[in-house]
CSV table of C-alpha atoms in Angstrom, one decimal:
chain,number,residue,atom,x,y,z
K,190,MET,CA,-64.0,-44.0,8.6
K,191,GLU,CA,-64.9,-40.5,9.7
K,192,LYS,CA,-62.5,-39.0,12.2
K,193,GLU,CA,-63.7,-38.7,15.7
K,194,LYS,CA,-64.9,-35.1,16.5
K,195,LYS,CA,-62.7,-33.4,19.0
K,196,GLY,CA,-63.6,-30.5,21.3
K,197,VAL,CA,-62.5,-26.9,21.2
K,198,VAL,CA,-59.1,-26.1,22.6
K,199,CYS,CA,-57.2,-22.9,23.1
K,200,VAL,CA,-53.6,-22.3,22.0
K,201,THR,CA,-52.0,-19.2,23.4
K,202,GLY,CA,-49.1,-17.9,21.4
K,203,GLY,CA,-50.6,-19.7,18.4
K,204,SER,CA,-48.7,-17.6,15.8
K,205,GLY,CA,-45.3,-18.5,17.2
K,206,PHE,CA,-42.8,-21.1,16.1
K,207,ILE,CA,-44.0,-24.0,18.3
K,208,GLY,CA,-47.6,-22.6,18.5
K,209,SER,CA,-48.0,-22.6,14.7
K,210,TRP,CA,-47.0,-26.3,14.5
K,211,LEU,CA,-49.3,-27.2,17.4
K,212,VAL,CA,-52.2,-25.5,15.7
K,213,ARG,CA,-51.5,-27.3,12.5
K,214,LEU,CA,-51.3,-30.7,14.1
K,215,LEU,CA,-54.4,-30.1,16.2
K,216,LEU,CA,-56.4,-29.1,13.1
K,217,GLU,CA,-55.1,-32.2,11.4
K,218,ARG,CA,-56.5,-34.2,14.3
K,219,ASP,CA,-60.0,-32.5,13.8
K,220,TYR,CA,-59.8,-30.3,16.8
K,221,THR,CA,-61.4,-26.8,16.7
K,222,VAL,CA,-58.8,-24.3,17.8
K,223,ASN,CA,-59.0,-20.9,19.4
K,224,ALA,CA,-55.5,-19.5,18.7
K,225,THR,CA,-54.2,-16.3,20.2
K,226,VAL,CA,-52.0,-13.6,18.6
K,227,LYS,CA,-50.7,-10.2,19.8
K,228,ASP,CA,-52.2,-8.3,16.8
K,229,LEU,CA,-55.0,-9.4,14.6
K,230,LYS,CA,-54.1,-6.8,12.0
K,231,ASP,CA,-50.6,-8.1,11.6
K,232,GLU,CA,-50.6,-10.6,8.7
K,233,ARG,CA,-47.2,-11.9,9.9
K,234,GLU,CA,-49.1,-13.4,12.8
K,235,THR,CA,-52.3,-14.5,11.0
K,236,LYS,CA,-51.8,-15.3,7.4
K,237,HIS,CA,-49.8,-18.5,7.8
K,238,LEU,CA,-52.4,-19.8,10.3
K,239,GLN,CA,-55.3,-19.0,8.1
K,240,ALA,CA,-53.7,-20.9,5.3
K,241,LEU,CA,-53.6,-24.2,7.3
K,242,GLU,CA,-55.8,-27.0,6.2
K,243,GLY,CA,-59.0,-26.9,8.2
K,244,ALA,CA,-58.5,-23.3,9.3
K,245,ASP,CA,-61.4,-22.0,7.4
K,246,SER,CA,-63.9,-23.8,9.5
K,247,ARG,CA,-62.1,-24.8,12.7
K,248,LEU,CA,-59.7,-22.1,13.5
K,249,HIS,CA,-60.7,-18.9,15.4
K,250,LEU,CA,-58.1,-16.2,16.1
K,251,PHE,CA,-58.2,-13.9,19.2
K,252,GLU,CA,-56.0,-10.9,20.0
K,253,ILE,CA,-54.8,-11.0,23.6
K,254,ASP,CA,-52.7,-9.1,26.1
K,255,LEU,CA,-51.3,-11.6,28.6
K,256,LEU,CA,-51.5,-8.9,31.4
K,257,ASN,CA,-55.2,-8.3,30.7
K,258,TYR,CA,-57.3,-11.1,32.3
K,259,ASP,CA,-60.5,-10.3,30.3
K,260,SER,CA,-58.7,-10.5,27.0
K,261,VAL,CA,-57.2,-13.9,28.1
K,262,LEU,CA,-60.5,-15.2,29.2
K,263,ALA,CA,-62.3,-14.6,25.9
K,264,PRO,CA,-60.4,-17.4,23.8
K,265,ILE,CA,-60.5,-19.8,26.8
K,266,LYS,CA,-64.1,-19.6,27.6
K,267,GLY,CA,-66.0,-22.6,26.2
K,268,THR,CA,-62.9,-24.7,25.6
K,269,VAL,CA,-62.2,-28.2,27.0
K,270,GLY,CA,-58.4,-27.8,27.0
K,271,VAL,CA,-55.7,-25.1,27.0
K,272,PHE,CA,-52.1,-25.1,25.7
K,273,HIS,CA,-50.3,-22.2,27.1
K,274,LEU,CA,-47.3,-21.3,25.0
K,275,ALA,CA,-47.4,-17.5,24.9
K,276,SER,CA,-44.4,-16.1,26.7
K,277,PRO,CA,-41.5,-13.9,25.5
K,278,CYS,CA,-38.5,-15.7,24.3
K,279,ILE,CA,-35.5,-13.3,24.4
K,280,VAL,CA,-32.1,-14.7,25.0
K,281,GLU,CA,-30.1,-11.6,24.4
K,282,ARG,CA,-29.6,-8.8,26.9
K,283,VAL,CA,-32.8,-6.9,27.9
K,284,GLU,CA,-32.9,-3.4,29.5
K,285,ASP,CA,-36.1,-3.9,31.4
K,286,PRO,CA,-36.4,-7.6,32.3
K,287,GLU,CA,-39.4,-7.0,34.6
K,288,ARG,CA,-41.5,-5.5,31.9
K,289,VAL,CA,-40.2,-7.4,28.9
K,290,LEU,CA,-39.8,-10.9,30.3
K,291,LEU,CA,-40.9,-11.5,33.9
K,292,ASP,CA,-44.3,-9.9,34.0
K,293,PRO,CA,-45.7,-11.4,30.8
K,294,ALA,CA,-44.3,-14.8,31.7
K,295,ILE,CA,-45.4,-15.0,35.3
K,296,LYS,CA,-48.6,-12.9,35.4
K,297,GLY,CA,-49.5,-14.1,31.9
K,298,THR,CA,-49.4,-17.7,33.1
K,299,THR,CA,-51.5,-16.9,36.2
K,300,ASN,CA,-54.1,-15.1,34.1
K,301,VAL,CA,-54.3,-18.1,31.7
K,302,LEU,CA,-54.7,-20.6,34.6
K,303,GLU,CA,-57.3,-18.4,36.3
K,304,ALA,CA,-59.3,-18.2,33.1
K,305,ALA,CA,-59.0,-22.0,32.6
K,306,LYS,CA,-60.2,-22.6,36.1
K,307,ALA,CA,-63.1,-20.2,35.7
K,308,SER,CA,-64.1,-21.8,32.4
K,309,GLY,CA,-64.1,-25.4,33.7
K,310,VAL,CA,-61.2,-26.5,31.4
K,311,GLY,CA,-60.3,-30.1,31.8
K,312,ARG,CA,-56.5,-29.9,31.4
K,313,VAL,CA,-53.9,-27.2,30.8
K,314,VAL,CA,-50.6,-28.0,29.1
K,315,VAL,CA,-48.0,-25.4,30.0
K,316,THR,CA,-44.9,-24.9,27.8
K,317,SER,CA,-42.0,-24.4,30.1
K,318,SER,CA,-38.3,-24.9,29.0
K,319,ILE,CA,-35.1,-26.7,29.8
K,320,SER,CA,-34.2,-23.2,31.0
K,321,ALA,CA,-36.4,-23.9,34.0
K,322,ILE,CA,-34.0,-26.7,34.9
K,323,ILE,CA,-30.6,-25.2,34.1
K,324,PRO,CA,-28.5,-23.3,35.0
K,325,SER,CA,-28.3,-25.1,38.3
K,326,PRO,CA,-24.6,-25.0,39.2
K,327,SER,CA,-25.2,-26.3,42.8
K,328,TRP,CA,-26.8,-29.5,41.5
K,329,PRO,CA,-24.5,-32.5,42.3
K,330,ALA,CA,-22.6,-33.6,39.2
K,331,ASP,CA,-23.3,-37.3,39.8
K,332,VAL,CA,-27.0,-36.9,40.2
K,333,VAL,CA,-29.4,-37.1,37.3
K,334,LYS,CA,-31.5,-34.0,36.8
K,335,GLY,CA,-35.1,-35.0,37.6
K,336,GLU,CA,-38.4,-33.3,38.2
K,337,ASP,CA,-37.0,-31.8,41.4
K,338,CYS,CA,-34.2,-29.9,39.6
K,339,TRP,CA,-34.8,-26.2,39.0
K,340,ALA,CA,-32.7,-23.4,37.6
K,341,ASP,CA,-31.0,-21.5,40.4
K,342,ILE,CA,-33.1,-18.3,40.9
K,343,ASP,CA,-30.3,-16.5,42.8
K,344,TYR,CA,-27.7,-17.4,40.3
K,345,CYS,CA,-29.9,-16.2,37.4
K,346,LYS,CA,-30.6,-12.9,39.2
K,347,LYS,CA,-26.9,-12.3,40.0
K,348,ASN,CA,-25.8,-13.1,36.5
K,349,GLU,CA,-28.8,-11.3,34.9
K,350,ILE,CA,-29.8,-14.4,33.0
K,351,TRP,CA,-33.4,-13.3,32.6
K,352,TYR,CA,-35.0,-15.8,30.3
K,353,PRO,CA,-34.3,-18.9,32.5
K,354,LEU,CA,-35.5,-16.8,35.4
K,355,SER,CA,-38.8,-16.0,33.6
K,356,LYS,CA,-39.4,-19.6,32.7
K,357,THR,CA,-38.5,-20.9,36.2
K,358,LEU,CA,-40.7,-18.4,38.0
K,359,ALA,CA,-43.6,-18.9,35.6
K,360,GLU,CA,-43.5,-22.7,35.9
K,361,LYS,CA,-43.3,-22.5,39.7
K,362,ALA,CA,-46.3,-20.2,39.6
K,363,ALA,CA,-48.2,-22.7,37.5
K,364,TRP,CA,-47.5,-25.5,39.9
K,365,ALA,CA,-48.5,-23.4,42.9
K,366,PHE,CA,-51.8,-22.4,41.2
K,367,ALA,CA,-52.6,-25.9,40.2
K,368,LYS,CA,-52.1,-27.2,43.7
K,369,GLU,CA,-54.1,-24.4,45.4
K,370,ASN,CA,-56.9,-24.6,42.9
K,371,ASN,CA,-57.0,-28.3,42.1
K,372,LEU,CA,-56.4,-27.6,38.4
K,373,ASP,CA,-55.1,-30.4,36.1
K,374,VAL,CA,-51.8,-29.0,34.8
K,375,VAL,CA,-49.0,-30.8,32.9
K,376,VAL,CA,-45.8,-29.2,31.7
K,377,VAL,CA,-43.5,-29.7,28.7
K,378,ASN,CA,-39.9,-28.6,29.0
K,379,PRO,CA,-38.4,-28.4,25.5
K,380,GLY,CA,-34.7,-27.8,24.8
K,381,THR,CA,-33.5,-25.7,21.9
K,382,VAL,CA,-36.3,-26.0,19.4
K,383,MET,CA,-35.3,-26.2,15.7
K,384,GLY,CA,-36.9,-27.2,12.4
K,385,PRO,CA,-39.1,-25.8,9.6
K,386,ILE,CA,-40.5,-22.4,10.4
K,387,LEU,CA,-44.2,-21.8,9.6
K,388,PRO,CA,-44.4,-18.1,10.6
K,389,PRO,CA,-42.6,-15.6,8.3
K,390,ALA,CA,-40.4,-14.4,11.2
K,391,ILE,CA,-37.4,-16.3,12.5
K,392,ASN,CA,-37.6,-17.4,16.2
K,393,ALA,CA,-34.9,-17.0,18.9
K,394,SER,CA,-33.5,-20.6,18.7
K,395,MET,CA,-33.3,-20.7,15.0
K,396,ALA,CA,-31.6,-17.3,15.1
K,397,MET,CA,-28.7,-19.2,16.7
K,398,LEU,CA,-28.3,-21.3,13.6
K,399,SER,CA,-28.6,-18.2,11.4
K,400,LEU,CA,-25.9,-16.4,13.4
K,401,LEU,CA,-23.6,-19.4,12.8
K,402,LEU,CA,-24.3,-19.3,9.1
K,403,GLN,CA,-23.5,-15.6,9.1
K,404,GLY,CA,-20.0,-16.2,10.6
K,405,CYS,CA,-20.6,-15.7,14.3
K,406,THR,CA,-17.3,-15.1,16.2
K,407,GLU,CA,-18.7,-14.9,19.7
K,408,ALA,CA,-17.2,-17.3,22.3
K,409,TYR,CA,-19.5,-19.9,23.8
K,410,GLU,CA,-17.4,-21.4,26.6
K,411,ASN,CA,-18.9,-24.4,28.3
K,412,VAL,CA,-22.3,-24.0,26.6
K,413,TYR,CA,-24.3,-27.1,25.9
K,414,MET,CA,-27.4,-27.4,23.8
K,415,GLY,CA,-30.3,-29.8,24.0
K,416,SER,CA,-31.8,-29.7,20.5
K,417,VAL,CA,-35.2,-31.0,19.6
K,418,HIS,CA,-37.3,-30.9,16.4
K,419,VAL,CA,-40.3,-28.4,16.5
K,420,LYS,CA,-42.7,-31.0,15.3
K,421,ASP,CA,-41.7,-33.4,18.1
K,422,VAL,CA,-42.3,-30.7,20.6
K,423,ALA,CA,-45.8,-30.0,19.2
K,424,LEU,CA,-46.6,-33.7,19.2
K,425,ALA,CA,-45.3,-34.0,22.8
K,426,HIS,CA,-47.9,-31.3,23.8
K,427,ILE,CA,-50.7,-33.3,22.2
K,428,LEU,CA,-49.4,-36.5,23.8
K,429,VAL,CA,-49.5,-35.2,27.3
K,430,TYR,CA,-52.9,-33.5,26.7
K,431,GLU,CA,-54.6,-36.7,25.4
K,432,ASN,CA,-53.0,-39.1,27.8
K,433,PRO,CA,-55.0,-39.0,31.1
K,434,SER,CA,-52.1,-40.6,33.0
K,435,ALA,CA,-49.6,-37.9,32.1
K,436,SER,CA,-48.6,-35.7,35.0
K,437,GLY,CA,-45.7,-33.5,36.1
K,438,ARG,CA,-42.8,-32.2,34.1
K,439,HIS,CA,-41.7,-33.7,30.7
K,440,LEU,CA,-38.3,-33.0,29.4
K,441,CYS,CA,-38.5,-32.8,25.6
K,442,ILE,CA,-35.0,-33.1,24.1
K,443,GLU,CA,-33.4,-35.3,21.4
K,444,SER,CA,-29.8,-35.1,22.7
K,445,ILE,CA,-27.3,-32.9,24.5
K,446,CYS,CA,-24.2,-31.6,22.8
K,447,HIS,CA,-21.5,-29.0,23.4
K,448,PHE,CA,-22.0,-25.8,21.3
K,449,SER,CA,-18.8,-26.5,19.5
K,450,ASP,CA,-20.2,-29.9,18.4
K,451,PHE,CA,-23.4,-28.2,17.3
K,452,ALA,CA,-21.3,-25.7,15.2
K,453,ALA,CA,-19.3,-28.6,13.7
K,454,LYS,CA,-22.5,-30.4,12.7
K,455,VAL,CA,-23.8,-27.2,11.1
K,456,ALA,CA,-20.5,-26.9,9.2
K,457,GLU,CA,-20.9,-30.5,8.0
K,458,LEU,CA,-24.5,-29.9,6.8
K,459,TYR,CA,-23.8,-26.5,5.2
K,460,PRO,CA,-20.3,-26.7,3.7
K,461,GLU,CA,-21.0,-23.7,1.5
K,462,TYR,CA,-20.9,-21.4,4.6
K,463,LYS,CA,-17.9,-20.4,6.6
K,464,ILE,CA,-18.8,-21.6,10.1
K,465,ALA,CA,-16.7,-20.4,13.0
K,466,ARG,CA,-15.0,-23.2,15.0
């Protein structure tokens, strides 16, 4: 039986770790995809996408600047749905967090939602993070973290934890925009995303695994990880997009473990490497 024809959807950050998997799975499901990249001339962003099955006829690449509304509008115009993944993921120290992390995350999200609203898009799936839920040190230890739990903004600023701050403020901006403009928005909050890498460059979360294999000796005191497979994260995006009853925030994590347990599991899986304990 011929597959049902799907509409045109936009994936911002389509060349990234999660984005590439999402584009692949959408193409497999017979969607036409407008995927955005930062530089169309950079084959590290485009070549692996153009090699995907169905890309020759149903994948269109657009170069965007998240801070430029007109460039954001171009790939969204004429689409029926948007997956907003494009946002800097930098977990190490940054010198200019406003320019490097906060502006692209917050203003970029607002630009995408404004373009979606102007284009009559039916639903927008925003990729947030578990980092928009933790760190939340004042949250009661005996209370399960639910949709009303957010990373502590003051704590993040005081301790210069910029990535969780960027994801928290961006997601809050998305919900505020959705409420004020009656836009259908759902959010996915993945944990530490791992799995096969489609792009040629390693991503931030898989870099943690790489550092362990290289003999990382840094101390990670009281650090916990919520790992999840990249394909599951991409499938979660499609699930909340296609399910009309989906709403709110969706935590996407397989399990939580202490970083020492993660390191022990890596040592078990890769005995040929000297993994720090």
